[in-house]
Coordinates of C-alpha atoms in Angstrom, one line a residue:
Chain A
M1 CA -7.3 16.2 -22.0
N2 CA -10.5 15.0 -23.7
I3 CA -11.5 11.5 -24.7
T4 CA -14.6 9.9 -26.2
T5 CA -15.5 6.3 -25.2
L6 CA -16.8 3.7 -27.6
H7 CA -20.3 4.6 -26.5
N8 CA -19.7 8.1 -27.7
N9 CA -19.5 9.7 -24.3
S10 CA -17.1 12.5 -24.0
Y11 CA -15.1 13.2 -20.8
S12 CA -12.6 15.9 -20.0
Y13 CA -9.9 15.9 -17.4
L14 CA -9.4 19.2 -15.6
R15 CA -5.9 19.4 -14.2
Q16 CA -6.6 22.3 -11.8
T17 CA -9.1 20.1 -9.9
N18 CA -7.8 16.7 -10.9
E19 CA -11.4 16.0 -11.8
I20 CA -13.1 14.2 -14.7
V21 CA -16.2 15.8 -16.0
Q22 CA -18.6 15.1 -18.8
G23 CA -18.4 16.8 -22.2
V24 CA -15.6 18.7 -23.8
V25 CA -14.3 21.3 -21.4
D26 CA -11.2 23.4 -22.1
D27 CA -9.0 24.0 -19.0
S28 CA -5.8 24.9 -20.9
R29 CA -5.8 28.5 -19.7
Y30 CA -4.7 27.6 -16.1
A31 CA -1.0 28.2 -15.8
W32 CA 0.6 25.6 -13.6
T33 CA 3.4 26.8 -11.4
F34 CA 5.9 24.9 -9.2
T35 CA 7.4 26.1 -6.0
P36 CA 11.1 26.6 -6.6
P37 CA 13.1 23.9 -4.7
S38 CA 14.7 25.0 -1.4
E39 CA 18.3 24.3 -0.6
F40 CA 18.6 21.1 1.4
S41 CA 21.4 19.4 3.4
S42 CA 19.6 16.4 4.8
M43 CA 17.4 13.5 3.7
P44 CA 15.2 12.9 6.6
E45 CA 13.0 10.2 5.1
V46 CA 15.6 7.6 4.0
Y47 CA 15.0 4.1 5.3
M48 CA 15.5 1.9 2.2
F49 CA 19.0 1.1 0.8
I50 CA 19.6 -0.7 -2.5
I51 CA 23.0 -2.3 -2.6
A52 CA 24.5 -3.5 -5.8
I53 CA 26.4 -6.5 -4.6
T54 CA 28.0 -7.1 -8.0
E55 CA 28.0 -5.8 -11.5
Q56 CA 28.4 -9.4 -12.7
C57 CA 25.6 -11.4 -14.1
N58 CA 25.2 -14.9 -15.5
L59 CA 22.7 -13.7 -18.1
R60 CA 22.9 -11.3 -20.9
C61 CA 19.3 -10.2 -21.3
T62 CA 19.0 -8.4 -24.6
Y63 CA 17.2 -5.3 -23.2
C64 CA 19.4 -5.0 -20.0
C65 CA 20.3 -1.4 -19.2
Y66 CA 23.8 -2.8 -18.4
S67 CA 24.2 -4.5 -21.8
G68 CA 26.5 -1.7 -23.0
E69 CA 23.7 -0.4 -25.3
Y70 CA 22.6 2.4 -22.9
E71 CA 24.6 5.6 -23.0
G72 CA 26.1 6.5 -19.6
N73 CA 25.6 3.1 -18.0
H74 CA 28.3 0.6 -17.3
S75 CA 28.4 -2.9 -18.9
H76 CA 28.5 -6.1 -17.0
N77 CA 31.8 -6.7 -15.4
S78 CA 33.3 -8.7 -12.6
R79 CA 33.3 -5.9 -10.0
T80 CA 31.9 -7.3 -6.7
L81 CA 31.8 -6.1 -3.1
C82 CA 33.6 -7.9 -0.3
E83 CA 32.7 -8.4 3.3
G84 CA 34.7 -5.4 4.4
D85 CA 32.6 -3.3 1.9
I86 CA 29.4 -4.6 3.5
Q87 CA 30.5 -3.5 6.9
A88 CA 31.5 -0.1 5.6
I89 CA 28.1 0.2 3.9
Y90 CA 26.3 -0.8 7.1
D91 CA 28.2 1.8 9.0
F92 CA 27.0 4.4 6.5
I93 CA 23.4 3.1 6.8
A94 CA 23.5 3.2 10.6
K95 CA 24.5 6.9 10.4
T96 CA 22.0 7.7 7.6
A97 CA 18.8 5.9 8.2
K98 CA 16.3 8.1 9.9
T99 CA 13.5 5.7 10.6
K100 CA 13.2 2.0 11.3
P101 CA 12.7 -0.7 10.3
I102 CA 15.5 -0.4 7.7
R103 CA 14.9 -2.0 4.3
I104 CA 17.9 -3.4 2.5
S105 CA 17.6 -4.7 -1.1
F106 CA 20.3 -6.5 -2.9
Y107 CA 20.7 -5.7 -6.6
G108 CA 23.2 -6.4 -9.4
G109 CA 24.0 -7.7 -12.0
E110 CA 22.8 -10.9 -10.4
P111 CA 23.3 -10.8 -6.7
F112 CA 23.4 -14.6 -6.3
V113 CA 26.5 -15.0 -8.5
N114 CA 28.0 -14.3 -5.1
Y115 CA 25.6 -16.1 -3.0
P116 CA 28.0 -16.5 0.0
L117 CA 28.3 -12.7 0.1
V118 CA 24.5 -12.2 0.1
Q119 CA 24.2 -14.7 2.9
Y120 CA 27.0 -12.9 4.8
A121 CA 25.3 -9.5 4.3
I122 CA 22.0 -10.8 5.5
Q123 CA 23.5 -12.4 8.6
A124 CA 25.6 -9.3 9.4
G125 CA 22.5 -7.1 9.0
Q126 CA 20.4 -9.3 11.3
Q127 CA 23.2 -9.2 13.9
R128 CA 23.5 -5.4 13.7
W129 CA 19.8 -4.5 13.6
E130 CA 17.9 -7.7 14.7
D131 CA 14.2 -7.1 14.1
D132 CA 14.7 -3.6 12.8
V133 CA 15.8 -4.7 9.3
T134 CA 14.1 -6.5 6.4
F135 CA 15.8 -7.8 3.3
S136 CA 14.9 -8.4 -0.3
V137 CA 16.9 -9.6 -3.4
S138 CA 16.3 -8.7 -7.0
T139 CA 17.2 -11.8 -8.9
N140 CA 16.9 -13.5 -12.3
G141 CA 15.9 -16.6 -10.5
T142 CA 18.4 -18.9 -12.3
L143 CA 20.7 -19.5 -9.3
L144 CA 18.0 -20.3 -6.7
T145 CA 18.6 -23.9 -5.7
E146 CA 16.2 -25.6 -3.2
E147 CA 18.8 -25.3 -0.5
R148 CA 19.2 -21.6 -1.1
I149 CA 15.4 -21.0 -1.3
D150 CA 15.0 -22.8 2.1
W151 CA 17.6 -20.6 3.7
L152 CA 16.2 -17.4 2.2
V153 CA 12.6 -18.3 3.2
N154 CA 13.7 -19.2 6.7
N155 CA 15.4 -15.9 7.0
G156 CA 12.3 -13.9 5.8
V157 CA 14.0 -12.6 2.7
E158 CA 11.7 -11.2 0.0
L159 CA 12.5 -12.4 -3.5
A160 CA 11.8 -10.2 -6.5
I161 CA 12.1 -12.6 -9.4
S162 CA 12.2 -11.5 -13.1
I163 CA 10.1 -13.5 -15.4
D164 CA 8.7 -12.4 -18.8
G165 CA 6.1 -15.1 -19.4
T166 CA 6.2 -18.7 -20.4
Q167 CA 9.2 -20.1 -22.2
P168 CA 8.9 -18.7 -25.7
F169 CA 8.4 -15.2 -24.3
H170 CA 10.9 -15.3 -21.5
D171 CA 13.6 -17.0 -23.5
A172 CA 13.2 -14.5 -26.3
H173 CA 15.2 -12.0 -24.3
R174 CA 16.4 -13.5 -21.0
V175 CA 19.3 -15.5 -22.2
D176 CA 22.9 -16.2 -21.2
A177 CA 26.0 -15.2 -23.1
K178 CA 25.6 -18.2 -25.5
G179 CA 22.0 -17.3 -26.2
N180 CA 20.5 -20.1 -24.0
G181 CA 17.2 -19.4 -22.4
S182 CA 16.8 -19.2 -18.6
Y183 CA 13.1 -20.0 -18.3
T184 CA 13.4 -23.6 -17.1
K185 CA 15.5 -22.7 -14.1
V186 CA 13.2 -19.8 -13.1
R187 CA 10.1 -22.0 -13.4
N188 CA 11.7 -24.7 -11.3
A189 CA 12.4 -22.2 -8.6
L190 CA 8.8 -20.9 -8.7
A191 CA 7.5 -24.5 -8.6
Y192 CA 9.6 -25.2 -5.5
L193 CA 8.5 -22.0 -3.8
H194 CA 4.9 -22.7 -4.5
S195 CA 4.9 -26.4 -3.4
N196 CA 6.8 -25.8 -0.2
T197 CA 6.0 -22.4 1.1
F198 CA 2.7 -21.3 -0.5
N199 CA 0.8 -20.4 2.6
Q200 CA 3.7 -19.5 4.8
Y201 CA 5.6 -17.2 2.5
P202 CA 3.9 -14.5 0.5
K203 CA 7.2 -12.6 -0.1
V204 CA 7.7 -13.4 -3.7
V205 CA 7.2 -10.6 -6.2
L206 CA 7.4 -11.3 -9.9
M207 CA 8.7 -8.6 -12.2
M208 CA 7.8 -8.8 -15.8
T209 CA 9.4 -6.8 -18.6
L210 CA 7.2 -6.4 -21.7
P211 CA 9.3 -5.4 -24.7
S212 CA 6.2 -5.1 -26.9
V213 CA 2.5 -4.8 -25.9
S214 CA 1.6 -6.8 -29.0
K215 CA 2.8 -9.9 -27.0
L216 CA 0.7 -9.3 -24.0
M217 CA -2.3 -11.4 -25.0
P218 CA -0.4 -14.6 -25.9
I219 CA 1.7 -14.1 -22.7
A220 CA -1.4 -13.7 -20.6
Q221 CA -3.1 -16.8 -22.1
A222 CA -0.1 -19.0 -21.8
W223 CA 0.6 -17.8 -18.2
H224 CA -2.9 -18.7 -17.2
K225 CA -2.6 -22.2 -18.6
D226 CA 0.9 -23.0 -17.1
E227 CA 0.6 -25.3 -14.1
V228 CA 3.2 -23.3 -12.1
L229 CA 2.7 -19.8 -13.2
Q230 CA -1.1 -19.9 -12.8
H231 CA -0.5 -19.9 -9.0
Y232 CA 1.2 -16.5 -9.3
A233 CA 0.3 -13.1 -10.6
P234 CA 3.0 -10.8 -11.9
T235 CA 3.5 -8.0 -9.4
H236 CA 4.7 -5.4 -11.9
I237 CA 4.8 -5.2 -15.7
S238 CA 7.2 -2.6 -17.1
G239 CA 8.3 -1.6 -20.6
L240 CA 11.8 -0.9 -21.7
T241 CA 13.8 2.1 -20.7
P242 CA 14.0 4.5 -23.6
N243 CA 17.2 4.0 -25.5
F244 CA 18.0 7.0 -27.7
L245 CA 21.1 5.3 -29.1
Q246 CA 18.7 2.9 -30.9
G247 CA 16.0 5.5 -31.4
V248 CA 12.8 6.3 -29.6
A249 CA 9.7 6.9 -31.8
K250 CA 6.8 9.2 -31.1
E251 CA 3.8 7.1 -30.5
D252 CA 0.6 7.5 -32.5
W253 CA -2.8 7.9 -30.7
E254 CA -5.0 6.0 -33.2
T255 CA -2.6 3.0 -33.3
L256 CA -2.3 2.8 -29.6
K257 CA -6.1 3.2 -29.0
I258 CA -6.9 0.3 -31.4
Q259 CA -4.3 -1.9 -29.8
Y260 CA -5.4 -1.3 -26.2
I261 CA -9.1 -1.6 -27.0
Q262 CA -8.4 -5.1 -28.2
L263 CA -6.6 -5.8 -25.0
L264 CA -9.4 -4.4 -22.9
D265 CA -11.9 -6.6 -24.8
A266 CA -9.8 -9.6 -24.0
Y267 CA -9.6 -8.6 -20.4
E268 CA -13.3 -8.3 -20.2
Q269 CA -13.7 -11.8 -21.6
H270 CA -11.0 -13.2 -19.3
P271 CA -11.0 -11.2 -16.0
E272 CA -9.3 -14.2 -14.4
W273 CA -6.1 -13.9 -16.5
S274 CA -3.7 -12.6 -13.8
V275 CA -1.3 -11.0 -16.3
L276 CA -4.1 -8.8 -17.7
Q277 CA -5.3 -8.1 -14.2
T278 CA -1.9 -6.7 -13.3
F279 CA -1.6 -4.8 -16.6
F280 CA -4.9 -3.0 -16.3
D281 CA -4.6 -2.5 -12.5
E282 CA -1.4 -0.6 -13.1
I283 CA -2.9 1.4 -16.0
V284 CA -5.8 2.7 -14.0
S285 CA -4.0 2.9 -10.6
Y286 CA -3.2 6.6 -10.9
W287 CA -6.7 7.4 -12.0
K288 CA -8.5 5.3 -9.4
N289 CA -6.3 6.5 -6.5
R290 CA -5.8 10.2 -7.4
L291 CA -7.0 12.7 -4.9
V292 CA -9.6 15.1 -6.4
F293 CA -8.9 18.6 -5.1
E294 CA -8.4 22.0 -6.5
V295 CA -5.0 23.8 -6.6
S296 CA -4.8 27.5 -6.9
E297 CA -1.2 28.3 -6.0
S298 CA 2.1 26.9 -6.9
T299 CA 2.7 23.3 -5.9
P300 CA 5.8 21.4 -4.9
L301 CA 7.7 19.7 -7.7
S302 CA 8.4 16.0 -7.0
T303 CA 12.2 16.2 -7.2
C304 CA 12.8 13.0 -5.1
M305 CA 15.4 14.8 -3.0
P306 CA 15.3 15.7 -0.2
V307 CA 12.2 13.6 0.6
N308 CA 13.5 10.5 -1.0
T309 CA 12.9 7.3 1.0
K310 CA 15.7 5.4 -0.5
L311 CA 19.4 5.5 -1.5
Y312 CA 21.2 3.4 -4.0
I313 CA 24.8 2.2 -3.3
D314 CA 26.6 0.9 -6.4
A315 CA 29.4 -1.6 -6.6
N316 CA 32.0 1.3 -6.4
L317 CA 30.4 2.4 -3.1
Q318 CA 29.0 5.5 -4.9
L319 CA 25.6 6.8 -4.0
A320 CA 22.6 7.7 -6.1
V321 CA 19.0 8.5 -5.3
C322 CA 17.9 5.2 -6.8
E323 CA 19.1 2.4 -9.0
K324 CA 17.4 3.9 -12.1
F325 CA 19.9 6.7 -12.3
N326 CA 22.5 6.8 -15.1
D327 CA 26.0 6.1 -13.7
R328 CA 26.9 9.8 -14.4
F329 CA 24.5 11.0 -11.7
R330 CA 26.2 9.9 -8.5
I331 CA 25.6 12.2 -5.5
G332 CA 28.2 11.0 -3.0
S333 CA 29.9 7.9 -1.6
I334 CA 29.7 6.0 1.6
N335 CA 33.0 7.4 2.7
D336 CA 32.3 11.0 1.8
G337 CA 28.6 11.1 2.4
I338 CA 26.3 13.1 0.1
Y339 CA 27.7 15.8 -2.1
W340 CA 25.1 18.3 -1.2
Q341 CA 26.1 20.9 -3.8
K342 CA 25.7 18.3 -6.6
A343 CA 22.5 17.0 -5.2
N344 CA 21.0 20.5 -5.0
E345 CA 22.2 21.3 -8.5
M346 CA 20.5 18.2 -9.9
T347 CA 17.1 19.3 -8.4
K348 CA 17.5 22.8 -9.7
E349 CA 18.4 21.6 -13.2
Y350 CA 15.3 19.4 -13.1
Y351 CA 13.1 22.3 -11.9
R352 CA 14.5 24.5 -14.7
K353 CA 13.6 21.8 -17.3
R354 CA 10.1 21.3 -16.1
K355 CA 9.2 24.9 -15.1
N356 CA 8.4 26.0 -18.6
R357 CA 7.5 22.7 -20.2
C358 CA 4.7 21.9 -17.7
T359 CA 2.9 25.2 -17.5
Y360 CA 0.1 24.2 -19.8
C361 CA 0.7 20.5 -20.0
P362 CA -2.5 18.4 -19.3
A363 CA -0.5 15.6 -17.7
V364 CA 1.4 17.8 -15.2
R365 CA -0.2 16.1 -12.1
M366 CA 0.5 12.6 -13.2
C367 CA 3.8 12.9 -15.1
N368 CA 6.4 10.1 -14.7
M369 CA 9.3 12.2 -16.0
C370 CA 11.1 12.0 -12.7
L371 CA 14.5 13.3 -11.6
T372 CA 16.2 10.6 -13.7
S373 CA 15.1 12.5 -16.8
I374 CA 17.8 15.1 -16.3
E375 CA 20.1 12.9 -18.4
Y376 CA 18.0 13.7 -21.5
T377 CA 18.5 16.6 -24.0
D378 CA 15.8 19.0 -24.9
D379 CA 15.0 17.1 -28.1
Q380 CA 14.8 13.8 -26.2
W381 CA 12.5 15.5 -23.7
D382 CA 10.2 16.6 -26.6
T383 CA 9.8 12.9 -27.7
L384 CA 9.4 11.6 -24.1
C385 CA 6.9 14.4 -23.2
H386 CA 4.8 13.6 -26.3
N387 CA 4.7 9.9 -25.4
E388 CA 4.0 10.7 -21.8
R389 CA 1.0 12.8 -22.6
L390 CA -0.3 10.3 -25.1
Y391 CA -0.1 7.4 -22.7
H392 CA -1.8 9.4 -19.9
K393 CA -4.6 10.2 -22.3
L394 CA -4.8 6.6 -23.3
H395 CA -5.0 5.5 -19.7
M396 CA -7.7 8.1 -19.0
F397 CA -9.6 6.6 -22.0
L398 CA -9.3 3.1 -20.6
F399 CA -10.3 4.2 -17.2
C400 CA -13.5 5.8 -18.5
E401 CA -14.2 2.9 -20.8
M402 CA -13.7 0.4 -17.9
A403 CA -16.1 2.5 -15.8
E404 CA -18.7 2.3 -18.5
R405 CA -18.2 -1.4 -18.8
S406 CA -18.5 -1.8 -15.0
M407 CA -15.0 -3.3 -14.9
L408 CA -13.7 -1.1 -12.1
T409 CA -15.6 -2.7 -9.3
K410 CA -14.5 -6.2 -8.5
P411 CA -17.4 -8.4 -7.7
S412 CA -17.5 -9.9 -4.2
V413 CA -19.4 -12.7 -2.5
P414 CA -22.5 -11.0 -1.0
T415 CA -22.9 -11.5 2.7
L416 CA -26.3 -12.8 3.6
H417 CA -27.9 -13.1 7.1
S418 CA -30.5 -15.5 8.4
E419 CA -31.8 -15.9 11.9
H420 CA -28.9 -18.2 13.0
C421 CA -26.4 -18.1 10.2
T422 CA -24.3 -15.8 8.1
L423 CA -23.3 -16.7 4.5
N424 CA -20.1 -15.1 3.3
E425 CA -16.9 -15.6 1.4
I426 CA -14.8 -18.7 2.1
E427 CA -11.1 -17.8 2.6
E428 CA -8.0 -19.9 2.5
N429 CA -7.8 -20.0 6.2
D430 CA -11.1 -21.9 6.2
I431 CA -9.4 -24.8 4.4
S432 CA -9.0 -27.0 7.5
A433 CA -12.7 -26.6 8.4
L434 CA -13.6 -27.4 4.8
R435 CA -11.4 -30.6 5.0
T436 CA -13.5 -31.8 7.9
I437 CA -16.7 -31.3 5.9
F438 CA -15.4 -32.9 2.8
S439 CA -13.9 -35.9 4.5
D440 CA -17.0 -36.7 6.6
A441 CA -18.5 -40.1 5.7
D442 CA -21.7 -38.7 4.1
T443 CA -20.4 -35.9 2.1
P444 CA -18.3 -38.0 -0.4
R445 CA -21.4 -40.3 -0.8
Y446 CA -23.6 -37.5 -1.9
L447 CA -21.0 -35.1 -3.5
P448 CA -18.5 -37.6 -4.9
D449 CA -17.1 -35.5 -7.7
L450 CA -16.4 -32.5 -5.4
C451 CA -14.9 -34.6 -2.6
D452 CA -12.6 -36.3 -5.1
I453 CA -11.0 -32.9 -5.8
A454 CA -11.1 -31.8 -2.2
Q455 CA -9.0 -34.7 -0.9
T456 CA -6.0 -32.4 -0.6
N457 CA -5.4 -28.8 0.4
D458 CA -4.4 -28.0 -3.1
G459 CA -7.6 -29.6 -4.4
I460 CA -9.6 -27.3 -2.1
K461 CA -7.6 -24.3 -3.3
Q462 CA -8.5 -25.3 -6.8
I463 CA -12.2 -25.3 -5.9
L464 CA -11.9 -21.9 -4.3
K465 CA -10.1 -20.6 -7.4
S466 CA -12.8 -22.0 -9.7
F467 CA -15.4 -20.2 -7.7
R468 CA -13.4 -17.0 -7.9
T469 CA -13.7 -17.4 -11.7
Y470 CA -17.4 -18.0 -11.4
L471 CA -17.7 -14.9 -9.3
S472 CA -15.8 -12.7 -11.7
K473 CA -18.2 -13.7 -14.5
N474 CA -21.3 -13.5 -12.3
E475 CA -21.8 -17.2 -12.9
G476 CA -21.8 -18.5 -9.3
F477 CA -21.1 -18.0 -5.6
L478 CA -19.5 -20.2 -3.0
W479 CA -20.8 -19.2 0.4
G480 CA -19.5 -20.4 3.7
I481 CA -22.2 -20.9 6.3
R482 CA -21.1 -19.5 9.7
K483 CA -22.5 -19.8 13.1
H484 CA -20.9 -16.8 14.8
D485 CA -17.4 -17.1 13.4
T486 CA -17.3 -20.9 12.9
L487 CA -17.5 -22.3 9.5
I488 CA -20.2 -25.1 9.7
G489 CA -21.0 -25.7 6.1
L490 CA -21.2 -24.4 2.6
V491 CA -23.7 -23.7 -0.1
A492 CA -22.8 -23.0 -3.7
T493 CA -24.5 -22.0 -7.0
M494 CA -22.8 -22.3 -10.4
D495 CA -23.4 -22.1 -14.1
L496 CA -26.2 -19.6 -13.5
S497 CA -26.6 -18.5 -17.1
T498 CA -26.6 -22.0 -18.6
N499 CA -27.5 -24.7 -16.1
P500 CA -28.2 -23.0 -12.8
T501 CA -27.2 -25.4 -10.1
I502 CA -27.1 -25.4 -6.3
F503 CA -25.3 -27.8 -3.9
F504 CA -24.6 -27.8 -0.2
A505 CA -22.8 -29.6 2.6
M506 CA -22.9 -29.4 6.4
H507 CA -20.4 -30.3 9.1
P508 CA -21.8 -33.4 10.8
K509 CA -21.9 -31.7 14.2
Y510 CA -24.4 -29.1 12.9
R511 CA -26.8 -31.2 10.9
N512 CA -30.5 -31.5 11.5
Q513 CA -30.7 -28.3 13.4
G514 CA -32.3 -26.1 10.7
Y515 CA -29.1 -24.3 9.6
M516 CA -28.9 -25.8 6.1
Q517 CA -32.6 -25.0 5.5
E518 CA -32.0 -21.4 6.4
S519 CA -29.0 -21.2 4.2
V520 CA -30.4 -22.8 1.1
R521 CA -33.5 -20.6 1.4
L522 CA -31.2 -17.5 1.7
A523 CA -29.1 -18.5 -1.3
T524 CA -32.0 -19.4 -3.4
Q525 CA -33.8 -16.1 -2.6
Y526 CA -30.6 -14.1 -3.4
I527 CA -30.2 -15.7 -6.8
C528 CA -33.8 -15.1 -7.7
D529 CA -34.1 -11.6 -6.2
T530 CA -31.0 -10.5 -8.1
K531 CA -32.4 -12.2 -11.3
L532 CA -29.2 -14.1 -11.8
A533 CA -31.4 -17.1 -12.5
N534 CA -35.2 -17.9 -12.4
E535 CA -34.7 -21.5 -11.4
L536 CA -32.1 -23.6 -9.7
Y537 CA -31.5 -27.4 -10.0
T538 CA -29.8 -29.9 -7.9
E539 CA -29.4 -33.7 -8.0
V540 CA -29.9 -35.6 -4.7
D541 CA -29.1 -39.2 -3.9
V542 CA -32.3 -41.2 -3.3
N543 CA -31.0 -42.1 0.2
N544 CA -30.2 -38.6 1.2
I545 CA -33.4 -37.9 3.0
A546 CA -32.0 -35.0 5.0
S547 CA -31.2 -33.0 1.8
Q548 CA -34.5 -33.9 0.2
K549 CA -36.3 -32.4 3.2
V550 CA -34.2 -29.3 3.2
L551 CA -35.0 -28.7 -0.5
E552 CA -38.7 -29.4 -0.1
H553 CA -39.0 -27.0 2.8
C554 CA -37.4 -24.4 0.6
G555 CA -39.9 -24.8 -2.2
Y556 CA -37.9 -27.2 -4.4
K557 CA -39.9 -29.9 -6.2
V558 CA -38.8 -33.2 -7.8
K559 CA -38.6 -32.7 -11.5
E560 CA -37.2 -36.0 -12.4
K561 CA -36.8 -39.4 -10.7
Q562 CA -33.9 -41.6 -11.7
S563 CA -33.0 -44.9 -10.1
L564 CA -30.2 -43.4 -7.9
R565 CA -31.0 -39.7 -7.9
F566 CA -33.7 -37.2 -7.8
L567 CA -33.5 -34.0 -9.8
Y568 CA -34.9 -31.1 -7.8
C569 CA -35.9 -27.8 -9.2
Y570 CA -36.8 -24.4 -7.7
Q571 CA -38.8 -22.1 -10.0
N572 CA -39.1 -18.5 -9.1
N573 CA -42.3 -17.6 -10.9
N574 CA -44.3 -20.5 -9.5
T575 CA -43.3 -21.0 -5.9
E576 CA -42.7 -18.8 -3.0
L577 CA -40.0 -19.7 -0.6
H578 CA -41.5 -21.3 2.4
T579 CA -40.7 -20.3 5.9
S580 CA -41.3 -23.3 8.1
Chain B
M1 CA -13.8 -4.9 -30.9
N2 CA -16.5 -5.8 -28.4
T3 CA -19.9 -5.1 -29.9
Q4 CA -22.0 -6.4 -27.2
T5 CA -24.7 -4.0 -26.1
I6 CA -24.0 -2.9 -22.6
A7 CA -26.5 -1.2 -20.4
L8 CA -24.6 1.9 -19.1
P9 CA -24.8 2.9 -15.5
A10 CA -26.5 6.2 -15.0
N11 CA -24.1 9.1 -15.8
D12 CA -24.0 10.4 -12.2
N13 CA -22.8 7.0 -11.1
I14 CA -20.1 7.0 -13.7
L15 CA -18.8 10.4 -12.5
A16 CA -18.8 9.2 -8.9
I17 CA -16.7 6.2 -9.9
L18 CA -14.3 8.4 -12.0
N19 CA -13.9 10.9 -9.2
F20 CA -14.0 8.5 -6.2
N21 CA -11.4 10.2 -4.1
K22 CA -12.7 13.7 -3.7
I23 CA -11.2 15.0 -0.5
A24 CA -12.4 17.6 2.0
N25 CA -10.8 21.0 2.3
D26 CA -9.2 20.3 5.6
L27 CA -7.1 17.5 3.9
K28 CA -6.0 19.7 1.0
R29 CA -2.9 21.0 2.7
E30 CA -1.5 17.5 3.3
A31 CA -2.5 16.5 -0.3
V32 CA -0.6 19.5 -1.7
K33 CA 2.5 18.5 0.4
A34 CA 2.2 14.9 -0.9
M35 CA 2.5 16.3 -4.5
G36 CA 6.2 16.7 -3.7
M37 CA 6.5 12.9 -3.5
A38 CA 8.2 11.2 -6.5
A39 CA 5.8 9.5 -8.9
C40 CA 7.4 6.1 -8.2
Q41 CA 7.1 6.7 -4.4
A42 CA 3.4 7.6 -4.8
R43 CA 2.9 4.4 -6.9
C44 CA 4.8 2.4 -4.4
L45 CA 2.4 3.5 -1.7
S46 CA -0.7 2.7 -3.7
C47 CA 0.0 -0.5 -5.5
G48 CA -0.5 -2.7 -2.4
H49 CA 1.2 -5.6 -4.0
C50 CA 4.3 -6.5 -2.1
S51 CA 4.0 -7.4 1.5
A52 CA 5.3 -4.2 3.0
Q53 CA 4.4 -1.9 0.1
R54 CA 8.1 -1.3 -0.6
C55 CA 9.5 -3.2 -3.5
G56 CA 12.7 -1.2 -4.0
N57 CA 12.8 -2.4 -7.5
R58 CA 12.9 -1.0 -11.0

């Protein structure tokens, strides 16, 4: 696999070593071999169980794999489990789960069309396994009332909520049987979750389906501006399952490359857009995390079974390896257990399909054509293999391009040390200490604009978020000043490329002890040494004698005197930082 | 297209970034064994998004 970046640097991926090297190197001669799968009659790693509570749904999303448009899959119907089924499933789980804690995920359809049953199932599971079980629910988010959210949060249930962007994008596909959009209800649920449980409950994952990459930019922009969604990042962005009944095209390299370069440029300009962050994080995830080592013998083929960690139980109490399997590929039932012969036949069939196809394939080590692919014909495999190779080449190109643009390393607040203090990143668990600093009588006098925003926890979070944006663009830093582990003050720089500014505030208990002078000197020195700016400005109230002294001891000089304020400036080329 | 001139990091730095996870020989055996893990399982372990690194979702 060879690519050339926009700076005309060529890189080659060598599948035998999993390495990327410079230049054009041909490694196509190495014949990849898989170890034939062994017979198995147990699944020793299973701890996760996905239970389809119902095949009913209150929505009719246009791309749903249960819409009736996908060959081999059922359509939505009223089939729903009952309490007796839940107990029978739990008996099966108790016999089958090899490790604890057990993870139980409720699936559908839409699980909450039968909310009482979901509640019953959670309570029954807690009764049976106590702390050795965790729960999650995949939901379209439309049936989450405040009362239900309270109950689910109080019971520690993780919520995987589907949302495809702001209203025009979400409602384009996620509609009910009459074509009405579902966005408003989902947004209301997310708003309630955020306002009531933000710090206490991180167990909300957002699942986005992206029918077309051409929509990604407007989705990302609108998400960032939305007052509720901006507090969330999508956890996972997926495309549509290939649907050969409607036709699956072979993708074109040049078209894809142009499209994705535009997206990368946008991401470079807007690293704070969370949708683009998730999108590109997922793209480069394999490349960033891959283990670089040489293989010289046959390797195991990832056949899911028998090392699968999960099992799927459908609404007919039939078993599958996971929920992505076509209905035709059930491998047992909760009454009969696993049909081991069928399970083994499936892995052998998969091995047969891949054995010859993958021998000289450049994407053999990263291929996503998993065991679910056994449903496809040879011709369909040809199309999917073509696209799979193309996308991996594209992702490699983006990975190399991002490396050249220094986009792979996330900037972090540098930790600085002085004789008595440490300057480092302020975290959200520092908020209560910050409230004390911002609410002290002097701070609002001398930093009125900042203290206006910082009157609430949400306001302080907004400040922290703004400085994360500054950090991502190398435009500023917000340091917490710590004496040992205690946050005693802050010093911040911002707008470094246009109007380089510094400001600071200290907890009243720690004033007039030299800590702020050490900290301002450190921060100023850092900005100048790293050449982020050659000068720094700050406005100081004429009555704020303490701050004036701090600045003057650090080499700042009065540049302008106004009736109520002095404008101080530090210039790197003229003044050395004093140590007094 | 972004036409801004960018100072490229030195080539050896780039390759170090691109091949960050080179593993020692004594870890190879475990790494080969892990190749038997399904792609979605491997992704599940590396995404780090959800609270317990197990999303159990599509």
